[in-house]
Amino acid sequence: MEVITFPIQGPILLIPSVFPDPRGFFLESYKASRFEGLGIPTNFKQDNHSRSSKGVIRGLHFQAPPMDQGKLVRVTRGSALDVAVDIRKESPTYGKSVRVVLSEENKNIFWVPPGFAHGFLTLEDNTDFLYKVTNEYSKSHEGGIRFDDPTLGINWGMSIQDMIASEKDLILPSLKNFVSPF
């Protein structure tokens, strides 16, 4: 497994070794000893699976302490542009983001630690997005920031008008009106 880090400390992109043969392929998507060595927690509390049409934007979401979540995410069908925004108040990279493409083809896995707002844009119809999280969902601890906030400068690669967002995501605050719990 290849490991890629970013100028923003925390997120990690994992490129698994894939072993194809005439029957299909095999890969290890999770191995506790390998992840522990990278500083990724191995005590996941909940698995989530979403399927979305092309152009669906989900995020930018987080859960506040003490229910904060780290997320280990991947796409098993289709593709998505995945984004993590640093919302740690004391971080020198506060408000900066990391973008990766996750797809059925590349089979990459992305670690988004607590202290980051997370979101993704589906690039194909019927995109299946899987995530393991380090804490259970808690409605009273959920939060987010606007995916289209110009101060974030996220290039989603698609016109904002062409994205399909939930009503909940459209009323999230901008970064300048946001008070981070991290």
PDB file of C-alpha atoms in Angstrom:
ATOM      1  CA  MET A   1       0.000   0.000   0.000  1.00  0.00           C
ATOM      2  CA  GLU A   2       1.360   3.392  -0.979  1.00  0.00           C
ATOM      3  CA  VAL A   3       0.847   6.251   1.482  1.00  0.00           C
ATOM      4  CA  ILE A   4       0.504   9.882   0.372  1.00  0.00           C
ATOM      5  CA  THR A   5       0.525  12.768   2.851  1.00  0.00           C
ATOM      6  CA  PHE A   6      -0.333  16.416   2.206  1.00  0.00           C
ATOM      7  CA  PRO A   7       0.965  19.870   3.183  1.00  0.00           C
ATOM      8  CA  ILE A   8      -1.990  19.936   5.599  1.00  0.00           C
ATOM      9  CA  GLN A   9      -1.121  17.618   8.482  1.00  0.00           C
ATOM     10  CA  GLY A  10      -3.664  14.880   9.167  1.00  0.00           C
ATOM     11  CA  PRO A  11      -5.344  13.609   5.997  1.00  0.00           C
ATOM     12  CA  ILE A  12      -3.735  10.582   4.343  1.00  0.00           C
ATOM     13  CA  LEU A  13      -4.407   9.024   0.931  1.00  0.00           C
ATOM     14  CA  LEU A  14      -3.887   5.273   0.790  1.00  0.00           C
ATOM     15  CA  ILE A  15      -3.313   3.630  -2.568  1.00  0.00           C
ATOM     16  CA  PRO A  16      -3.885  -0.083  -2.063  1.00  0.00           C
ATOM     17  CA  SER A  17      -2.017  -2.856  -3.803  1.00  0.00           C
ATOM     18  CA  VAL A  18      -4.507  -4.439  -6.188  1.00  0.00           C
ATOM     19  CA  PHE A  19      -4.064  -8.019  -7.352  1.00  0.00           C
ATOM     20  CA  PRO A  20      -6.081  -8.623 -10.540  1.00  0.00           C
ATOM     21  CA  ASP A  21      -6.545 -11.997 -12.170  1.00  0.00           C
ATOM     22  CA  PRO A  22      -9.003 -13.490 -14.673  1.00  0.00           C
ATOM     23  CA  ARG A  23     -11.614 -13.826 -11.894  1.00  0.00           C
ATOM     24  CA  GLY A  24     -11.508 -10.134 -10.889  1.00  0.00           C
ATOM     25  CA  PHE A  25      -9.267  -8.559  -8.247  1.00  0.00           C
ATOM     26  CA  PHE A  26      -8.291  -8.661  -4.581  1.00  0.00           C
ATOM     27  CA  LEU A  27      -7.192  -5.830  -2.300  1.00  0.00           C
ATOM     28  CA  GLU A  28      -6.888  -5.151   1.406  1.00  0.00           C
ATOM     29  CA  SER A  29      -9.121  -2.165   2.178  1.00  0.00           C
ATOM     30  CA  TYR A  30      -8.451  -2.255   5.907  1.00  0.00           C
ATOM     31  CA  LYS A  31      -5.658  -3.756   7.988  1.00  0.00           C
ATOM     32  CA  ALA A  32      -5.483  -2.677  11.633  1.00  0.00           C
ATOM     33  CA  SER A  33      -1.731  -3.158  12.076  1.00  0.00           C
ATOM     34  CA  ARG A  34      -0.936  -1.132   8.943  1.00  0.00           C
ATOM     35  CA  PHE A  35      -3.326   1.663   9.894  1.00  0.00           C
ATOM     36  CA  GLU A  36      -2.091   1.835  13.487  1.00  0.00           C
ATOM     37  CA  GLY A  37       1.418   2.338  12.127  1.00  0.00           C
ATOM     38  CA  LEU A  38       0.150   5.354  10.190  1.00  0.00           C
ATOM     39  CA  GLY A  39      -1.583   6.867  13.217  1.00  0.00           C
ATOM     40  CA  ILE A  40      -5.061   6.031  11.915  1.00  0.00           C
ATOM     41  CA  PRO A  41      -7.401   4.807  14.668  1.00  0.00           C
ATOM     42  CA  THR A  42      -8.623   1.256  14.310  1.00  0.00           C
ATOM     43  CA  ASN A  43     -11.612   1.341  16.646  1.00  0.00           C
ATOM     44  CA  PHE A  44     -14.361   2.287  14.198  1.00  0.00           C
ATOM     45  CA  LYS A  45     -17.883   2.633  15.612  1.00  0.00           C
ATOM     46  CA  GLN A  46     -20.101   2.884  12.534  1.00  0.00           C
ATOM     47  CA  ASP A  47     -20.071   2.158   8.788  1.00  0.00           C
ATOM     48  CA  ASN A  48     -22.045   4.319   6.346  1.00  0.00           C
ATOM     49  CA  HIS A  49     -22.925   3.797   2.691  1.00  0.00           C
ATOM     50  CA  SER A  50     -24.468   6.366   0.360  1.00  0.00           C
ATOM     51  CA  ARG A  51     -25.461   6.134  -3.292  1.00  0.00           C
ATOM     52  CA  SER A  52     -25.819   9.345  -5.266  1.00  0.00           C
ATOM     53  CA  SER A  53     -26.584  10.600  -8.739  1.00  0.00           C
ATOM     54  CA  LYS A  54     -24.019  12.592 -10.691  1.00  0.00           C
ATOM     55  CA  GLY A  55     -23.628  16.133  -9.353  1.00  0.00           C
ATOM     56  CA  VAL A  56     -24.753  15.448  -5.781  1.00  0.00           C
ATOM     57  CA  ILE A  57     -22.769  17.437  -3.223  1.00  0.00           C
ATOM     58  CA  ARG A  58     -22.726  16.177   0.357  1.00  0.00           C
ATOM     59  CA  GLY A  59     -20.984  18.377   2.907  1.00  0.00           C
ATOM     60  CA  LEU A  60     -19.022  19.990   4.261  1.00  0.00           C
ATOM     61  CA  HIS A  61     -19.845  18.123   7.488  1.00  0.00           C
ATOM     62  CA  PHE A  62     -18.257  17.273  10.840  1.00  0.00           C
ATOM     63  CA  GLN A  63     -19.243  16.227  14.338  1.00  0.00           C
ATOM     64  CA  ALA A  64     -18.136  18.299  17.326  1.00  0.00           C
ATOM     65  CA  PRO A  65     -16.364  16.860  20.371  1.00  0.00           C
ATOM     66  CA  PRO A  66     -16.942  14.717  22.289  1.00  0.00           C
ATOM     67  CA  MET A  67     -18.639  12.934  19.358  1.00  0.00           C
ATOM     68  CA  ASP A  68     -16.057  14.044  16.767  1.00  0.00           C
ATOM     69  CA  GLN A  69     -15.430  11.591  13.962  1.00  0.00           C
ATOM     70  CA  GLY A  70     -12.500  10.500  11.892  1.00  0.00           C
ATOM     71  CA  LYS A  71     -13.603   9.066   8.549  1.00  0.00           C
ATOM     72  CA  LEU A  72     -12.009   6.391   6.401  1.00  0.00           C
ATOM     73  CA  VAL A  73     -13.676   6.783   3.008  1.00  0.00           C
ATOM     74  CA  ARG A  74     -13.647   5.113  -0.394  1.00  0.00           C
ATOM     75  CA  VAL A  75     -15.775   4.719  -3.514  1.00  0.00           C
ATOM     76  CA  THR A  76     -16.736   1.243  -4.714  1.00  0.00           C
ATOM     77  CA  ARG A  77     -18.838   2.283  -7.721  1.00  0.00           C
ATOM     78  CA  GLY A  78     -18.538   5.440  -9.795  1.00  0.00           C
ATOM     79  CA  SER A  79     -16.341   8.339  -8.700  1.00  0.00           C
ATOM     80  CA  ALA A  80     -16.307  11.357  -6.417  1.00  0.00           C
ATOM     81  CA  LEU A  81     -14.233  14.429  -5.710  1.00  0.00           C
ATOM     82  CA  ASP A  82     -13.564  14.225  -1.985  1.00  0.00           C
ATOM     83  CA  VAL A  83     -12.594  17.295   0.073  1.00  0.00           C
ATOM     84  CA  ALA A  84     -11.359  17.779   3.639  1.00  0.00           C
ATOM     85  CA  VAL A  85     -11.179  21.312   5.098  1.00  0.00           C
ATOM     86  CA  ASP A  86      -9.020  22.020   8.151  1.00  0.00           C
ATOM     87  CA  ILE A  87     -11.233  23.561  10.867  1.00  0.00           C
ATOM     88  CA  ARG A  88      -8.754  23.259  13.761  1.00  0.00           C
ATOM     89  CA  LYS A  89      -8.622  26.810  15.204  1.00  0.00           C
ATOM     90  CA  GLU A  90      -4.927  26.725  16.136  1.00  0.00           C
ATOM     91  CA  SER A  91      -3.790  25.048  12.926  1.00  0.00           C
ATOM     92  CA  PRO A  92      -1.544  27.029  10.556  1.00  0.00           C
ATOM     93  CA  THR A  93      -3.624  25.561   7.711  1.00  0.00           C
ATOM     94  CA  TYR A  94      -7.038  26.558   9.153  1.00  0.00           C
ATOM     95  CA  GLY A  95      -9.528  26.968   6.282  1.00  0.00           C
ATOM     96  CA  LYS A  96      -7.270  25.197   3.761  1.00  0.00           C
ATOM     97  CA  SER A  97      -8.399  22.057   1.996  1.00  0.00           C
ATOM     98  CA  VAL A  98      -7.202  18.801   0.484  1.00  0.00           C
ATOM     99  CA  ARG A  99      -8.909  17.334  -2.603  1.00  0.00           C
ATOM    100  CA  VAL A 100      -8.677  13.791  -3.932  1.00  0.00           C
ATOM    101  CA  VAL A 101     -10.585  11.774  -6.508  1.00  0.00           C
ATOM    102  CA  LEU A 102     -11.875   8.468  -5.232  1.00  0.00           C
ATOM    103  CA  SER A 103     -13.195   5.980  -7.738  1.00  0.00           C
ATOM    104  CA  GLU A 104     -14.119   2.436  -8.507  1.00  0.00           C
ATOM    105  CA  GLU A 105     -11.149   2.456 -10.890  1.00  0.00           C
ATOM    106  CA  ASN A 106      -8.391   3.796  -8.596  1.00  0.00           C
ATOM    107  CA  LYS A 107      -9.724   2.071  -5.429  1.00  0.00           C
ATOM    108  CA  ASN A 108      -7.996   4.694  -3.252  1.00  0.00           C
ATOM    109  CA  ILE A 109      -8.856   5.142   0.418  1.00  0.00           C
ATOM    110  CA  PHE A 110      -8.831   8.541   2.152  1.00  0.00           C
ATOM    111  CA  TRP A 111      -8.370   9.164   5.893  1.00  0.00           C
ATOM    112  CA  VAL A 112     -10.055  12.371   7.140  1.00  0.00           C
ATOM    113  CA  PRO A 113      -9.206  12.914  10.832  1.00  0.00           C
ATOM    114  CA  PRO A 114     -11.337  14.738  13.413  1.00  0.00           C
ATOM    115  CA  GLY A 115     -10.957  18.503  13.098  1.00  0.00           C
ATOM    116  CA  PHE A 116     -11.792  18.526   9.403  1.00  0.00           C
ATOM    117  CA  ALA A 117     -15.049  19.325   7.635  1.00  0.00           C
ATOM    118  CA  HIS A 118     -15.624  16.691   4.971  1.00  0.00           C
ATOM    119  CA  GLY A 119     -17.630  16.592   1.781  1.00  0.00           C
ATOM    120  CA  PHE A 120     -17.773  15.070  -1.650  1.00  0.00           C
ATOM    121  CA  LEU A 121     -19.197  15.691  -5.116  1.00  0.00           C
ATOM    122  CA  THR A 122     -20.250  12.681  -7.157  1.00  0.00           C
ATOM    123  CA  LEU A 123     -18.810  12.655 -10.669  1.00  0.00           C
ATOM    124  CA  GLU A 124     -20.933   9.791 -12.024  1.00  0.00           C
ATOM    125  CA  ASP A 125     -24.445   8.448 -11.589  1.00  0.00           C
ATOM    126  CA  ASN A 126     -24.920   5.672  -9.041  1.00  0.00           C
ATOM    127  CA  THR A 127     -21.754   6.450  -7.104  1.00  0.00           C
ATOM    128  CA  ASP A 128     -21.431   4.313  -3.980  1.00  0.00           C
ATOM    129  CA  PHE A 129     -19.495   6.049  -1.208  1.00  0.00           C
ATOM    130  CA  LEU A 130     -18.460   4.024   1.859  1.00  0.00           C
ATOM    131  CA  TYR A 131     -17.161   5.383   5.115  1.00  0.00           C
ATOM    132  CA  LYS A 132     -16.025   3.952   8.415  1.00  0.00           C
ATOM    133  CA  VAL A 133     -16.262   6.465  11.258  1.00  0.00           C
ATOM    134  CA  THR A 134     -14.614   6.552  14.669  1.00  0.00           C
ATOM    135  CA  ASN A 135     -17.743   7.676  16.512  1.00  0.00           C
ATOM    136  CA  GLU A 136     -21.448   7.049  16.122  1.00  0.00           C
ATOM    137  CA  TYR A 137     -23.675   9.652  14.497  1.00  0.00           C
ATOM    138  CA  SER A 138     -25.014  12.253  16.909  1.00  0.00           C
ATOM    139  CA  LYS A 139     -27.513  14.784  15.563  1.00  0.00           C
ATOM    140  CA  SER A 140     -26.849  17.152  18.463  1.00  0.00           C
ATOM    141  CA  HIS A 141     -23.110  17.263  17.592  1.00  0.00           C
ATOM    142  CA  GLU A 142     -23.365  17.638  13.810  1.00  0.00           C
ATOM    143  CA  GLY A 143     -22.187  20.783  12.087  1.00  0.00           C
ATOM    144  CA  GLY A 144     -20.858  22.049   8.816  1.00  0.00           C
ATOM    145  CA  ILE A 145     -19.750  24.899   6.608  1.00  0.00           C
ATOM    146  CA  ARG A 146     -20.907  25.933   3.143  1.00  0.00           C
ATOM    147  CA  PHE A 147     -19.385  23.893   0.320  1.00  0.00           C
ATOM    148  CA  ASP A 148     -19.558  26.908  -1.990  1.00  0.00           C
ATOM    149  CA  ASP A 149     -17.990  29.453   0.396  1.00  0.00           C
ATOM    150  CA  PRO A 150     -15.697  31.557  -1.832  1.00  0.00           C
ATOM    151  CA  THR A 151     -13.216  32.091   1.035  1.00  0.00           C
ATOM    152  CA  LEU A 152     -12.487  28.343   0.962  1.00  0.00           C
ATOM    153  CA  GLY A 153     -11.571  28.521  -2.725  1.00  0.00           C
ATOM    154  CA  ILE A 154     -12.539  24.902  -3.411  1.00  0.00           C
ATOM    155  CA  ASN A 155     -12.532  24.078  -7.100  1.00  0.00           C
ATOM    156  CA  TRP A 156     -15.236  21.470  -7.372  1.00  0.00           C
ATOM    157  CA  GLY A 157     -14.773  21.205 -11.132  1.00  0.00           C
ATOM    158  CA  MET A 158     -18.475  21.811 -11.708  1.00  0.00           C
ATOM    159  CA  SER A 159     -20.704  24.852 -11.707  1.00  0.00           C
ATOM    160  CA  ILE A 160     -22.342  25.433  -8.320  1.00  0.00           C
ATOM    161  CA  GLN A 161     -25.672  25.839 -10.139  1.00  0.00           C
ATOM    162  CA  ASP A 162     -25.347  22.300 -11.556  1.00  0.00           C
ATOM    163  CA  MET A 163     -24.779  20.696  -8.143  1.00  0.00           C
ATOM    164  CA  ILE A 164     -27.568  18.977  -6.229  1.00  0.00           C
ATOM    165  CA  ALA A 165     -27.413  19.946  -2.547  1.00  0.00           C
ATOM    166  CA  SER A 166     -29.675  19.210   0.405  1.00  0.00           C
ATOM    167  CA  GLU A 167     -31.637  22.016   2.036  1.00  0.00           C
ATOM    168  CA  LYS A 168     -29.600  21.373   5.197  1.00  0.00           C
ATOM    169  CA  ASP A 169     -26.314  21.973   3.354  1.00  0.00           C
ATOM    170  CA  LEU A 170     -27.582  25.159   1.726  1.00  0.00           C
ATOM    171  CA  ILE A 171     -28.138  26.869   5.099  1.00  0.00           C
ATOM    172  CA  LEU A 172     -24.747  26.050   6.626  1.00  0.00           C
ATOM    173  CA  PRO A 173     -22.603  29.065   7.631  1.00  0.00           C
ATOM    174  CA  SER A 174     -19.632  30.406   5.722  1.00  0.00           C
ATOM    175  CA  LEU A 175     -16.173  30.021   7.261  1.00  0.00           C
ATOM    176  CA  LYS A 176     -16.120  33.653   8.446  1.00  0.00           C
ATOM    177  CA  ASN A 177     -19.438  33.138  10.314  1.00  0.00           C
ATOM    178  CA  PHE A 178     -18.360  29.810  11.751  1.00  0.00           C
ATOM    179  CA  VAL A 179     -17.073  29.141  15.266  1.00  0.00           C
ATOM    180  CA  SER A 180     -15.009  25.972  15.211  1.00  0.00           C
ATOM    181  CA  PRO A 181     -15.387  23.528  18.122  1.00  0.00           C
ATOM    182  CA  PHE A 182     -11.880  22.154  17.411  1.00  0.00           C
TER     183      PHE A 182
END
